[in-house]
């Protein structure tokens, strides 16, 4: 689904992505882990075209990215901190995104109903709590039934009820053959959701394989321990 | 094209709900109203209005534009993660902010002028030039605001640049011209001052309006040269294209940055 070839990105003197290669298979749920500042968000934003790599190429569903925008029709993105125009209401934001997409395809309101966002729909964004904004971001990401879902720390800030509703939704979409990319620091969550784990450090992929593989390769029992020991080992 | 219209609609909706714009319009209303009541005859009122416009419009446009764009960063990010073309988004944002700014000032000045009545038909031409200059200045300084906030990551720095640019074009530039005129007072500087004023959109606006009044006669020989230049078709064309350049150059540079920017 996604092919990333030798991408390099620097912010000033800092190299964030360092000749990174990555293949993400169609229909898989892939978790991206790595310490803070390892380049996870930059990688995701490169796939979305929000960040332009200095070098290398990214191919999404057979399409090489070069300033294009149409390919984003198949992507649903949930940012780490969803921020919206403060003076608009929840309802208006949703209808704005619908209006911009302007696609006849089916609208997926499942999360909207599960999160009971209907009760907040006429509230302005600046009155919403962080968690409610996060719910709104999730609803928007899943709204158009996209083939590719990119979720940047999706459950951070959600209450347990909302968080498990979202995880149910992710698993459900996964079984329907959607390609899903998740970043998270909550390892138990990734263990629960992901088919594959990508470990990124210093802008390079250090490990890619199934959750089971990762745990075995470090001789640990839990993903959390496995990732921690991998971080230890590499930084030594 | 359709996408631009949609973006304009949402930016408009957002800006109109903010309190800023209402304060901006009311400020003009209040000042115009006070000037009309206590400002004496209509040409004196016009003079004062000109000064208010030439100082306030660039200030508010550049600062409001810079702040708004910094505050919209996440909104821009969100829209860019949707299937939206960057170019459409850029122009959509620009149009969406320029319309409220222009309407705030046109309403703020126009309504008091309407209810207090324009004394004679002769006032209509200078009045429309006054409004036209205000509109063009709004467009210019908003374009500069876009260039600043897209080119500077740091908000505080960006806001500093915005104030600096305003200060430069309203105060510093004129000061430099005065120093120059003083230093070279032995030489004929009429044509040089025309060129220098073409290079500052605020001065250019001021001259375009002043030339509509008899006040040009009070500027002596320089006034006559100015009158001749800005009164001619040639002069009007040149100052018109200078204004256009003042809009397009910062706007285009801003667009170039925006197309390559990382969010």
Coordinates of N, CA and C in Angstrom, one line a residue, chain A residues 1 10 22 37-38 42 56 64 83 101 122 129 142 190 206 234:
Chain A
X1 N 0.8 -1.2 0.0 CA 0.0 0.0 0.0 C 0.9 1.3 0.0
X10 N 15.6 16.9 6.8 CA 16.3 17.6 7.9 C 15.5 18.8 8.2
X22 N 10.7 1.9 3.9 CA 9.7 1.2 4.6 C 8.6 0.7 3.6
X37 N 10.6 12.1 19.5 CA 11.6 12.7 18.7 C 12.3 11.8 17.8
X38 N 11.8 10.5 17.6 CA 12.5 9.6 16.7 C 12.1 9.8 15.2
X42 N 6.9 12.9 11.8 CA 7.4 13.4 10.6 C 7.2 12.4 9.5
X56 N 14.3 11.3 -1.8 CA 13.6 10.0 -1.8 C 12.2 10.1 -2.3
X64 N 3.1 8.0 -7.1 CA 4.3 8.6 -6.5 C 3.9 10.0 -6.1
X83 N -6.8 20.4 16.1 CA -7.2 21.8 16.4 C -8.0 22.3 15.3
X101 N -14.8 17.3 1.0 CA -14.5 16.0 0.3 C -15.5 15.8 -0.8
X122 N -23.7 21.4 18.8 CA -23.8 22.9 18.6 C -22.9 23.6 19.5
X129 N -13.5 20.1 25.6 CA -12.3 19.6 26.3 C -11.4 18.9 25.3
X142 N -12.5 8.6 10.4 CA -13.3 7.4 9.9 C -14.5 7.8 9.1
X190 N -0.9 -1.4 21.3 CA -0.4 -1.9 20.0 C -0.4 -3.4 19.9
X206 N 14.6 0.4 12.7 CA 15.5 -0.5 13.3 C 14.9 -1.9 13.4
X234 N 20.1 -0.4 21.5 CA 20.5 0.4 20.5 C 21.3 1.6 21.0

